[in-house]
Tab-separated table of C-alpha atoms in Angstrom:
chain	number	residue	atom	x	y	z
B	17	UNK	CA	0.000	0.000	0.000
B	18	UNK	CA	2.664	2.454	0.972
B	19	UNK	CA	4.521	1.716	-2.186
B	20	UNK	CA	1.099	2.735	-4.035
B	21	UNK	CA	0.658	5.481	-2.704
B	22	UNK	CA	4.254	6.541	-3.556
B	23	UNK	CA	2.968	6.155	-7.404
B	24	UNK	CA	4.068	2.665	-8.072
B	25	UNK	CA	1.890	1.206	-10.518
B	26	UNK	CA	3.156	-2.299	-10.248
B	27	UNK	CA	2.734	-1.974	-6.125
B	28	UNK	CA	-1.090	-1.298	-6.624
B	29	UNK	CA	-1.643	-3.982	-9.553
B	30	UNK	CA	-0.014	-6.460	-6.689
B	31	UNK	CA	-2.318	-4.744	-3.922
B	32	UNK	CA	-5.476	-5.418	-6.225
B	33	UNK	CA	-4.807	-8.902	-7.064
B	34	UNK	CA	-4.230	-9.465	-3.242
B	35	UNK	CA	-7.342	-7.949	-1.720
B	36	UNK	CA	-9.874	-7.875	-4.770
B	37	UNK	CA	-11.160	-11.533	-4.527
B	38	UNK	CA	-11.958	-10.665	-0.868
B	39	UNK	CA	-13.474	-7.550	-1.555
B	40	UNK	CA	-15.965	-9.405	-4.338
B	41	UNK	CA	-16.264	-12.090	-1.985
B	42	UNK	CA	-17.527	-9.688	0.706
B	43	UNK	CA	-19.266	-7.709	-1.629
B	44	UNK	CA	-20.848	-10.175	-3.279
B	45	UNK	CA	-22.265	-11.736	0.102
B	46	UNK	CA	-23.739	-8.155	0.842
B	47	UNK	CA	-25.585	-7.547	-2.115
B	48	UNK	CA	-26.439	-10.949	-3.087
B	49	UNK	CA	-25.681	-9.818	-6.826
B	50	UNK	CA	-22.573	-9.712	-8.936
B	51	UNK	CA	-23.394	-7.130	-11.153
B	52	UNK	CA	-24.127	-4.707	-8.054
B	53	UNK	CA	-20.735	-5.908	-6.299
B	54	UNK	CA	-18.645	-5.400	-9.616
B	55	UNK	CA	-20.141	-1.797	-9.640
B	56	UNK	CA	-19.550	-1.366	-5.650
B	57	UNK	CA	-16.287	-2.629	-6.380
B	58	UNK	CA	-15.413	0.314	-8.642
B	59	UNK	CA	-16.657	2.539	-6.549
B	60	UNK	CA	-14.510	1.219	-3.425
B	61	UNK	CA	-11.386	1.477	-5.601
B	62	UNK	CA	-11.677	4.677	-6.774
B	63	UNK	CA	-12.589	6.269	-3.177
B	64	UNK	CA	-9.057	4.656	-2.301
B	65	UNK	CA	-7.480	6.068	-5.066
B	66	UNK	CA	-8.316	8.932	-4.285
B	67	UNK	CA	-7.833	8.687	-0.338
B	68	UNK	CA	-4.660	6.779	-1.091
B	69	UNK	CA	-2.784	9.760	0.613
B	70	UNK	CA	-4.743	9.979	3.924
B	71	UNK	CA	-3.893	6.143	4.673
B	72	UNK	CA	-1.953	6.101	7.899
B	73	UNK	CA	0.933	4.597	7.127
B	74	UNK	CA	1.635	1.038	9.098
B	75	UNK	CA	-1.786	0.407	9.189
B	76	UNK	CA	-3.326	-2.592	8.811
B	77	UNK	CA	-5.225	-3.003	4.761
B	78	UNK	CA	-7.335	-4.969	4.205
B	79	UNK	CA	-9.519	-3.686	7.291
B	80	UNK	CA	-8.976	-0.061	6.216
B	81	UNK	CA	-10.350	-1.080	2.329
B	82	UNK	CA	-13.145	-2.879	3.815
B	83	UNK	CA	-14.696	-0.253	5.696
B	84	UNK	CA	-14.270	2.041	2.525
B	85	UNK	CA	-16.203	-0.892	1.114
B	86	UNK	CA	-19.170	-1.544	3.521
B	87	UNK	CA	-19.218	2.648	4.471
B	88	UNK	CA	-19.729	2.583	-0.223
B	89	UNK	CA	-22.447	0.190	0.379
B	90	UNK	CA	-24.241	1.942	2.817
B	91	UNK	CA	-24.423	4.728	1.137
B	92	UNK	CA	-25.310	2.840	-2.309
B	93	UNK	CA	-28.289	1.460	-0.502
B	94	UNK	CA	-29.621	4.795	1.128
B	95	UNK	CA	-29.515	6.357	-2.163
B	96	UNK	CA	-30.896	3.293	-3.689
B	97	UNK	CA	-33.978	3.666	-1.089
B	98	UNK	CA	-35.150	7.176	-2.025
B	99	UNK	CA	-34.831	6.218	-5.817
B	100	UNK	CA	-38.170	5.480	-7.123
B	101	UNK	CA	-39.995	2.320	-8.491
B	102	UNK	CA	-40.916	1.347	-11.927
B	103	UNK	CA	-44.731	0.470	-11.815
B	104	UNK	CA	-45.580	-2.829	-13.634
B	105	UNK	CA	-47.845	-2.520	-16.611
B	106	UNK	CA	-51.155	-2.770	-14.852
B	107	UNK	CA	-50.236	0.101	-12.830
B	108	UNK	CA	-49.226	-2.232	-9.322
B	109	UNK	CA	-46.006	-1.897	-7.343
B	110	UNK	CA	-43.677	-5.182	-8.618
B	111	UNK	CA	-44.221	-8.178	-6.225
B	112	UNK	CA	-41.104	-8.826	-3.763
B	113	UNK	CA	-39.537	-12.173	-4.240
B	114	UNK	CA	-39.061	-13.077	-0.816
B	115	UNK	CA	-40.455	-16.541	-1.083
B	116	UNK	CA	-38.942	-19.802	1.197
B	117	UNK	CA	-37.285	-21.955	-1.903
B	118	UNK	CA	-35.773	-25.069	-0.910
B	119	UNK	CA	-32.192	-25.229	-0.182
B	120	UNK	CA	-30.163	-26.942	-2.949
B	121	UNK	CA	-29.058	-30.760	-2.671
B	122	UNK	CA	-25.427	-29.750	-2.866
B	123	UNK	CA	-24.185	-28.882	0.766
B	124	UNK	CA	-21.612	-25.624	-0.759
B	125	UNK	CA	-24.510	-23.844	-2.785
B	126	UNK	CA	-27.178	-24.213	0.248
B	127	UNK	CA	-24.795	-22.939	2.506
B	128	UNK	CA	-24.449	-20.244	-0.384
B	129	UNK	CA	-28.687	-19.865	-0.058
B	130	UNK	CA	-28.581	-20.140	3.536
B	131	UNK	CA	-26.042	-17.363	4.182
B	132	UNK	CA	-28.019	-15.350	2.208
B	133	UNK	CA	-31.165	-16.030	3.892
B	134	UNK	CA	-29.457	-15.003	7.555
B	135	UNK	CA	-30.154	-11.577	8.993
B	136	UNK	CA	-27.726	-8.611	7.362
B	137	UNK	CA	-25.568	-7.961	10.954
B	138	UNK	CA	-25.098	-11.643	11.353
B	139	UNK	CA	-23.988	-12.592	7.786
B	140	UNK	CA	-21.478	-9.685	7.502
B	141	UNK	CA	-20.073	-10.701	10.459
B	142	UNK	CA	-19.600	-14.951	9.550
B	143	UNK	CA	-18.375	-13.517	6.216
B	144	UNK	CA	-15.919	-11.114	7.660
B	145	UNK	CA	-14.300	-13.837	9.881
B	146	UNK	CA	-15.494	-17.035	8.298
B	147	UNK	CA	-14.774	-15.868	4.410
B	148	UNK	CA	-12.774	-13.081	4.367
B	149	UNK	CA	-10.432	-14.293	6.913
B	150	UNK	CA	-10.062	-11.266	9.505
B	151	UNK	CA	-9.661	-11.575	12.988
B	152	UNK	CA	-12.252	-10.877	15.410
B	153	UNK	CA	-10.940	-7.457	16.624
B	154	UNK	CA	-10.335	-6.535	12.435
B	155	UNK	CA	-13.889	-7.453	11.659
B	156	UNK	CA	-14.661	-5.477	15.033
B	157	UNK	CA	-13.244	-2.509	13.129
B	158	UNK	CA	-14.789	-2.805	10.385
B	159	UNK	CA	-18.201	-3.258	11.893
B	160	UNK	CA	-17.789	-0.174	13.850
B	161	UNK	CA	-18.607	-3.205	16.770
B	162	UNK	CA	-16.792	-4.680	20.089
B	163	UNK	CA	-15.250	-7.930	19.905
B	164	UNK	CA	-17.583	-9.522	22.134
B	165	UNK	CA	-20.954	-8.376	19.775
B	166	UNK	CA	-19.103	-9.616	17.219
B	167	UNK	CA	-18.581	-12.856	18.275
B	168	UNK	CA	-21.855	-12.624	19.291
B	169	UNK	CA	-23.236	-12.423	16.268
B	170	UNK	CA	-20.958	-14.733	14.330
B	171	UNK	CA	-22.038	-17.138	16.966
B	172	UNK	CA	-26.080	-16.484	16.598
B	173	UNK	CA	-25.449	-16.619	13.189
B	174	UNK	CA	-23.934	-19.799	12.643
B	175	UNK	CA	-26.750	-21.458	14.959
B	176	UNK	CA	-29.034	-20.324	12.746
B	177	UNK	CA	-27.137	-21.918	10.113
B	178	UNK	CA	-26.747	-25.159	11.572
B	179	UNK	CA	-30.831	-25.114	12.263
B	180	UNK	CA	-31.572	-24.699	8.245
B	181	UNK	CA	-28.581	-27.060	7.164
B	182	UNK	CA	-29.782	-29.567	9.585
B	183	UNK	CA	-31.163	-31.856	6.720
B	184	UNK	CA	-27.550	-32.305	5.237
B	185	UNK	CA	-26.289	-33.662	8.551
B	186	UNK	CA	-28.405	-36.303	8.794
B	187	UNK	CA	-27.678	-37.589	5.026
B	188	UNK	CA	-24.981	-39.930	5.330
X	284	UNK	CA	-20.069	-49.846	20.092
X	285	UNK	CA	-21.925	-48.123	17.558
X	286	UNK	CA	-19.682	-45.722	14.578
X	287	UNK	CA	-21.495	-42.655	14.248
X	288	UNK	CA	-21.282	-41.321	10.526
X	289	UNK	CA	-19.177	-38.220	10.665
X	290	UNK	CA	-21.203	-34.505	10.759
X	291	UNK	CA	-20.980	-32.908	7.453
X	292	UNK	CA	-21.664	-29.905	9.179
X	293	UNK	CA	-18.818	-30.221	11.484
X	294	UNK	CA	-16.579	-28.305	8.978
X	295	UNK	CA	-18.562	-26.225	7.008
X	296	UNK	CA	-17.330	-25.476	3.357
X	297	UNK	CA	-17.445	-21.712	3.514
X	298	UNK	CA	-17.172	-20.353	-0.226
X	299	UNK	CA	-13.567	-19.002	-1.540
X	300	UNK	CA	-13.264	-15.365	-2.267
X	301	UNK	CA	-13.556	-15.083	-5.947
X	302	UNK	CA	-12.173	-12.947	-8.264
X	303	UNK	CA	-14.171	-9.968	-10.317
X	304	UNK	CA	-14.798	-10.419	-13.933
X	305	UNK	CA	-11.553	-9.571	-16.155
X	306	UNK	CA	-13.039	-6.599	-17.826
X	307	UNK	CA	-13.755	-5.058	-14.478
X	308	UNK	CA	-10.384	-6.088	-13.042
X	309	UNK	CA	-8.858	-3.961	-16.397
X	310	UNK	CA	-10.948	-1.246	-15.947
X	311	UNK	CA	-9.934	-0.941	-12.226
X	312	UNK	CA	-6.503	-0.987	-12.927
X	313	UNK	CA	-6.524	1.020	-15.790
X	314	UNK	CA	-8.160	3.836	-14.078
X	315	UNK	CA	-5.985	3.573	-10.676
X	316	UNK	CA	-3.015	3.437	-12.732
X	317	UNK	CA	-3.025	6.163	-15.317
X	318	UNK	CA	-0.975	8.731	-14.718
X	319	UNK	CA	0.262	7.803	-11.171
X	320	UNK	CA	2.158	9.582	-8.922
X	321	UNK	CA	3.081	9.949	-5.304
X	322	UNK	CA	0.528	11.518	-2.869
X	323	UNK	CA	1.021	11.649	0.600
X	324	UNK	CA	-1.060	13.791	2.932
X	325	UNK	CA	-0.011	16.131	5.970
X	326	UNK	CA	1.684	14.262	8.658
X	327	UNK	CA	-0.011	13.511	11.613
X	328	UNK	CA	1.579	16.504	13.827
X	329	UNK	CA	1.323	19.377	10.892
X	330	UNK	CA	-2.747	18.447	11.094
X	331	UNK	CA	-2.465	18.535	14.847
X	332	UNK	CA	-0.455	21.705	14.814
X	333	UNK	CA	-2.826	23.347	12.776
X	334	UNK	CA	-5.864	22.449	14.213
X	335	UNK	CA	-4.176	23.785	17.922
X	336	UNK	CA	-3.246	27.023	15.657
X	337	UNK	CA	-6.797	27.418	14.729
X	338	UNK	CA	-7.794	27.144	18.276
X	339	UNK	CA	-5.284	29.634	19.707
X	340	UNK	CA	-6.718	31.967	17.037
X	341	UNK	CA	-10.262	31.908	17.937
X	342	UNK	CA	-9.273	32.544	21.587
X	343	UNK	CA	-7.029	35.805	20.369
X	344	UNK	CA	-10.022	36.546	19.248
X	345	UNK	CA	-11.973	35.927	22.415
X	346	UNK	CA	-9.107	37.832	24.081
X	347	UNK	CA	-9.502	40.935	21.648
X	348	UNK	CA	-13.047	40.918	22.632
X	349	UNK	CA	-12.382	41.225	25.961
X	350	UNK	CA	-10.099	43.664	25.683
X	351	UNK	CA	-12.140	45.971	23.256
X	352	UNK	CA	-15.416	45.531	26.054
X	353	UNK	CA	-13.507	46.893	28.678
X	354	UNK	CA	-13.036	43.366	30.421
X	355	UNK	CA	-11.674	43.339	34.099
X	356	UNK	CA	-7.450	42.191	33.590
X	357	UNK	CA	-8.275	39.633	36.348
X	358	UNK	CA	-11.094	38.197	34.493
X	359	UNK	CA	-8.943	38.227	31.132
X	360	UNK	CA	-6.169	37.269	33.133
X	361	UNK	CA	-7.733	33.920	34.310
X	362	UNK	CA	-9.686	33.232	30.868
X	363	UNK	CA	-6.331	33.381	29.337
X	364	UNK	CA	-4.986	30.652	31.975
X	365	UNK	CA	-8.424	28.563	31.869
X	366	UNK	CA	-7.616	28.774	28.077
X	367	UNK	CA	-3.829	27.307	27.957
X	368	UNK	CA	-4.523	24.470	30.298
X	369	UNK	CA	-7.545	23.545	27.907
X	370	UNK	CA	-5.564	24.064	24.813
X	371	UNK	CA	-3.392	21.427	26.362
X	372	UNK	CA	-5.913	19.141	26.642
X	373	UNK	CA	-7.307	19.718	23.466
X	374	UNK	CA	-3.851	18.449	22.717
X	375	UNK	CA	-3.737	15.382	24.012
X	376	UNK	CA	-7.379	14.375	23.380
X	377	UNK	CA	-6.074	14.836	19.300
X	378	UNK	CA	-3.201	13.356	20.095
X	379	UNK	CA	-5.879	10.156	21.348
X	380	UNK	CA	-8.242	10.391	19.161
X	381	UNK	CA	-6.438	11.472	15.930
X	382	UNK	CA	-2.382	10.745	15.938
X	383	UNK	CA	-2.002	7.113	14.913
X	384	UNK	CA	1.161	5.171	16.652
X	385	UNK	CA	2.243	2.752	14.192
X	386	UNK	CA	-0.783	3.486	11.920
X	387	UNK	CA	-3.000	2.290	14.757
X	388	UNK	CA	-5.100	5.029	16.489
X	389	UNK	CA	-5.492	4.334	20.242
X	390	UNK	CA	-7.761	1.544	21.733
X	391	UNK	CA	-11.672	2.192	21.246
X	392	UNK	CA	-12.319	1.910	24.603
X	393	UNK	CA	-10.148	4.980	25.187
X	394	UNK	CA	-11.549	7.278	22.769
X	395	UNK	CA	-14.839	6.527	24.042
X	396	UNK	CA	-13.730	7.023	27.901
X	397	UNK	CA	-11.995	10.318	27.002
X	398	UNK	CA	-15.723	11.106	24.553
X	399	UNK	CA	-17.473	10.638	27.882
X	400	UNK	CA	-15.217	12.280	30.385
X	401	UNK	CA	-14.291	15.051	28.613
X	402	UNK	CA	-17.639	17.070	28.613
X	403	UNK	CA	-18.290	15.843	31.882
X	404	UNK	CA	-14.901	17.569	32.778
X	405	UNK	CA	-15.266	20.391	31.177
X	406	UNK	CA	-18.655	20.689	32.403
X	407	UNK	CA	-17.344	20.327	36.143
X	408	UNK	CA	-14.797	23.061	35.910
X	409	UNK	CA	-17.634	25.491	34.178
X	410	UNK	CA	-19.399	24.649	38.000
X	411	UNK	CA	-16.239	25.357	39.780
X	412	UNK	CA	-15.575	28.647	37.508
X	413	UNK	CA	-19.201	30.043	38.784
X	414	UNK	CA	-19.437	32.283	41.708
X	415	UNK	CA	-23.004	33.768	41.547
X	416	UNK	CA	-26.052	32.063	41.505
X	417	UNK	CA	-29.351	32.892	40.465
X	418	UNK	CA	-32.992	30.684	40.199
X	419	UNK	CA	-33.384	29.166	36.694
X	420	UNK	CA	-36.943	31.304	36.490
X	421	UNK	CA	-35.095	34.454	36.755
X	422	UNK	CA	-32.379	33.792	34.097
X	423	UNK	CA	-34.453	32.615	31.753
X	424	UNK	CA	-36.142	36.185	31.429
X	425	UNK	CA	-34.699	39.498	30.341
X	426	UNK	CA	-31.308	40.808	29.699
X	427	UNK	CA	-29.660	37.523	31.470
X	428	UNK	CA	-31.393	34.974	28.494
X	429	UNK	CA	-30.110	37.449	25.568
X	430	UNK	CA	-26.753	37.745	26.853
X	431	UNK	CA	-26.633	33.759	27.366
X	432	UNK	CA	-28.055	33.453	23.823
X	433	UNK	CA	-25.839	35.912	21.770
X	434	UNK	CA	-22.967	34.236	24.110
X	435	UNK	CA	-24.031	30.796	23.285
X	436	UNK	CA	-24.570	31.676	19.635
X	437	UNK	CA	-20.653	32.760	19.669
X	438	UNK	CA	-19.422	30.001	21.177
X	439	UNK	CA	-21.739	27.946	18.346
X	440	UNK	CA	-19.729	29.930	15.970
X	441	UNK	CA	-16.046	29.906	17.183
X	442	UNK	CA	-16.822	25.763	17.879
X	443	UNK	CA	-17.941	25.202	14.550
X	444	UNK	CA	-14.381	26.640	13.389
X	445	UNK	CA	-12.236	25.082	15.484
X	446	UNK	CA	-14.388	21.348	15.322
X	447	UNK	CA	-14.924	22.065	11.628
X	448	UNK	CA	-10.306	22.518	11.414
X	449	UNK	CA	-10.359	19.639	12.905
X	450	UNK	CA	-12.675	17.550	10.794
X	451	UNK	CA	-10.894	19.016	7.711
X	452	UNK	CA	-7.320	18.423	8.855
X	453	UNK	CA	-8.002	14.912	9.344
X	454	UNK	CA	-10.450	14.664	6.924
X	455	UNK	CA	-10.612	10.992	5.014
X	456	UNK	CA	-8.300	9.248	7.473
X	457	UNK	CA	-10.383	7.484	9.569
X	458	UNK	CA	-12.859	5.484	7.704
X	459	UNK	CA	-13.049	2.660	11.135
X	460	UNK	CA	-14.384	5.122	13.282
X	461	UNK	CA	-15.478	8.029	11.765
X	462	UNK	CA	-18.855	8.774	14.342
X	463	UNK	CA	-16.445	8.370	16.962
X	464	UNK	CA	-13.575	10.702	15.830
X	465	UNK	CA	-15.947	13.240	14.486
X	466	UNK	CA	-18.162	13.124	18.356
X	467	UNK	CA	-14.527	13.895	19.813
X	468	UNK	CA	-13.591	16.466	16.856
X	469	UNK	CA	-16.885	18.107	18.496
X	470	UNK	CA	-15.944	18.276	21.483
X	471	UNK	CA	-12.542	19.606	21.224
X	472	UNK	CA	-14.339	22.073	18.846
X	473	UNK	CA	-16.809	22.797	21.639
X	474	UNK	CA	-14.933	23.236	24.235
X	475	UNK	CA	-12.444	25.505	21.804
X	476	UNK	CA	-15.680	28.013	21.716
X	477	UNK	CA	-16.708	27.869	24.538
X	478	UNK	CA	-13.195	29.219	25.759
X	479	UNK	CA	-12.347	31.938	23.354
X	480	UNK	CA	-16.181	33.167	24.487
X	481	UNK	CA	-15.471	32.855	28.354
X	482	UNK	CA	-12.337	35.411	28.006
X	483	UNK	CA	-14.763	38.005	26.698
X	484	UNK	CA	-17.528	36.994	28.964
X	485	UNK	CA	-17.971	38.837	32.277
X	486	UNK	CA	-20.740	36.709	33.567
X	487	UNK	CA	-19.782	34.091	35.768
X	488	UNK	CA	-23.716	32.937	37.099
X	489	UNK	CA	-23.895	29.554	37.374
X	490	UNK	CA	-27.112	28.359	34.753
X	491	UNK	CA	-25.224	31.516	32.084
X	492	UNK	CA	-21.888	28.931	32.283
X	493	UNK	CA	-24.241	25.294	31.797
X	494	UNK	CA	-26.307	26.392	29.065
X	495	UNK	CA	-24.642	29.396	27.060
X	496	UNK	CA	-21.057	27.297	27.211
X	497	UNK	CA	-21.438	23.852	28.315
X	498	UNK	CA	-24.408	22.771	26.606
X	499	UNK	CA	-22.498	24.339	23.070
X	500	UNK	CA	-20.184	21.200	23.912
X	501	UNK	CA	-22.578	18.611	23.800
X	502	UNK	CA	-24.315	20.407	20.616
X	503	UNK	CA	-21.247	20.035	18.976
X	504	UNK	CA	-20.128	16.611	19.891
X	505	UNK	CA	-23.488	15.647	18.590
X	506	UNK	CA	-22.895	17.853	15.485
X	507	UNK	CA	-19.502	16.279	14.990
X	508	UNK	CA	-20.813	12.319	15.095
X	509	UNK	CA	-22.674	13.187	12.265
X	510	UNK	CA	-20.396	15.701	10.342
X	511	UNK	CA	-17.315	13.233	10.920
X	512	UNK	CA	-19.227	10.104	9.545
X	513	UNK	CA	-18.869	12.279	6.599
X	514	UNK	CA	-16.078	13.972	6.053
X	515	UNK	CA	-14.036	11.348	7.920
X	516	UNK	CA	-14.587	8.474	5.926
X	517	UNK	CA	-13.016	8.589	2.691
């Protein structure tokens, strides 16, 4: 990072092919949709471009470029809120597809479904530490949280995990 | 004995991060990349220096205004003391909340005892600094509630500029914390104002000192968690 921001072009190619799959990855979990995280994505690297001077130097990355991240999504989602809604040809508000569809057979993907299906504090939290591979007091950070409610959460969420993938433990 | 089958769930397989499409990853790189040069911001003590330089000049000012009204000296005199030892803890409440040590800022759970204890400090030595006393009913009427709102008003103003310095000197540095930073940016802000007023201000009644200049502090740290979730982030 440091040798980014001293204008080495090579240094940030190597930062982005370190901490971009991650960034998707964490992305991708919050949105639930790729085209949405590729865009989010754009938008997270740019604000560091830009902020590349204000990073302190010695601290730690990849916390630092996920808060950009989450603070990007946030702010994607309030604006996102106030924008207004298409009405479908017979003049109704589009129905919300928020329907209970069976998990899929294959253990990965249904994990995949069931991640999804888990209340927003407790997912970002599993993916943070479970996915995205930062310690408790990093995803702490990034959450703006303490350690313990992290934990917490990661801990509520992964029972509630365990309760919908409970069909796949008792398949041999 | 009986063999249990082992728990798929045991050992869950969490998806692998996964990259971005390739003509996103180009168009990343080929935007950060063009034209690149070296940019580093202030260091941490020119933005500290500056936002105590700011400070000091809104309490010249508070000074001047003293001065020009025809202020007692001892009144100035001790407004100018109250102000140094303040300034210095302005100081090290940046140097807390702001400085990083190793590009780490210091723990949480400091910033928020000093966000707690500071106001409740500077609100104790506004009690200590009050020698008259009069009923709430009868300062809230007259010439006593237009003085404490054209002071409080002032001290809104000079606050705003020295919070506001501070926001901007270490604006898009903290994007961690920001609500946090910004509440204390607020309060050294508000306490700032409330300062440079107090050396022009002759009134030392009790409910003139809680609401015209302590309750400016809490304004502001309030005005600064939202303001620094702002300008703080990058």
């Amino acid at each position: 990072m440091e040798r980014y921001v001293d204008g080495e072009a090579e240094a940030f190619e190597f930062l982005y092919r370190r901490v971009s799959p991650n960034l998707m990855g964490y992305l991708l979990r919050l949105t639930r949709n790729r085209e949405r995280a590729e865009d989010l994505l754009q938008i997270t690297f740019s604000k560091i471009h830009r902020a590349r001077g204000s990073f302190l130097k010695g601290a730690p990355v990849l916390p630092w470029i996920l808060a950009i991240a989450r603070r990007s999504f946030l702010d994607e989602r309030r604006s996102a809120q106030v924008r207004t809604e298409d009405l479908s040809p017979d003049g109704s508000l589009p129905e919300q597809q928020n329907e209970e569809r069976p998990l899929p057979a294959e253990l990965s993907d249904a994990l995949d479904v069931a991640l999804g299906r888990l209340p927003e504090n407790y997912r970002e939290a599993i993916v943070l530490t479970k996915i995205t591979g930062l310690s408790v007091a990093e995803a702490a950070s990034v959450l703006g949280a303490t350690e313990t409610a992290v934990k917490l959460r990661v801990h509520r969420g992964y029972t509630q995990l365990r309760k919908e993938l409970e069909q796949y433990s008792r398949t041999p | 004995m009986s063999m249990h089958p082992p728990d798929p769930l045991a050992d869950l397989p969490w998806p692998k991060p996964e990259a971005p499409s390739a003509a996103v990853s180009a168009k990343i790189c080929g935007a950060c990349t063009k034209n690149l040069c070296a940019k580093r911001g202030m260091s941490a003590l020119s933005r500290l220096l500056l936002c105590l330089v700011v400070s000091g000049l809104v309490a010249s000012f508070g000074y001047w205004f003293g001065v020009r009204h025809h202020r007692a000296e001892l009144g100035l005199r001790l407004g100018v003391y109250a102000a140094v030892a303040w300034g210095l803890v302005q100081a090290a409440v940046l140097y807390v909340g702001f400085a990083p040590r190793r590009g780490l800022l210091g723990s949480r759970a400091v910033r928020v005892a000093v966000a707690v204890f500071l106001p409740l400090l500077f609100l104790g030595y506004l009690s200590y600094a009050a020698w008259s006393y009069v009923p709430f009913d009868q300062f809230s009427q007259g010439a006593r509630a237009s003085h404490a709102f054209s002071c409080g008003l002032i001290a809104l103003g000079f606050g705003a500029i020295v919070g506001g310095s501070v926001l901007l000197a270490w604006r898009g540095t903290n994007p961690l914390t920001p609500g946090l930073s910004g509440t204390l940016a607020g309060f050294v802000g508000g306490v700032g104002g409330a300062l440079a007023v107090g050396i022009g201000c002759p009134s030392h009644e009790a409910w003139h000192l809680w609401t015209a200049h302590g309750l400016i502090v809490l304004a502001l740290g309030l005005m600064g968690f939202v303001a620094g979730r702002r300008l703080l982030s990058p």
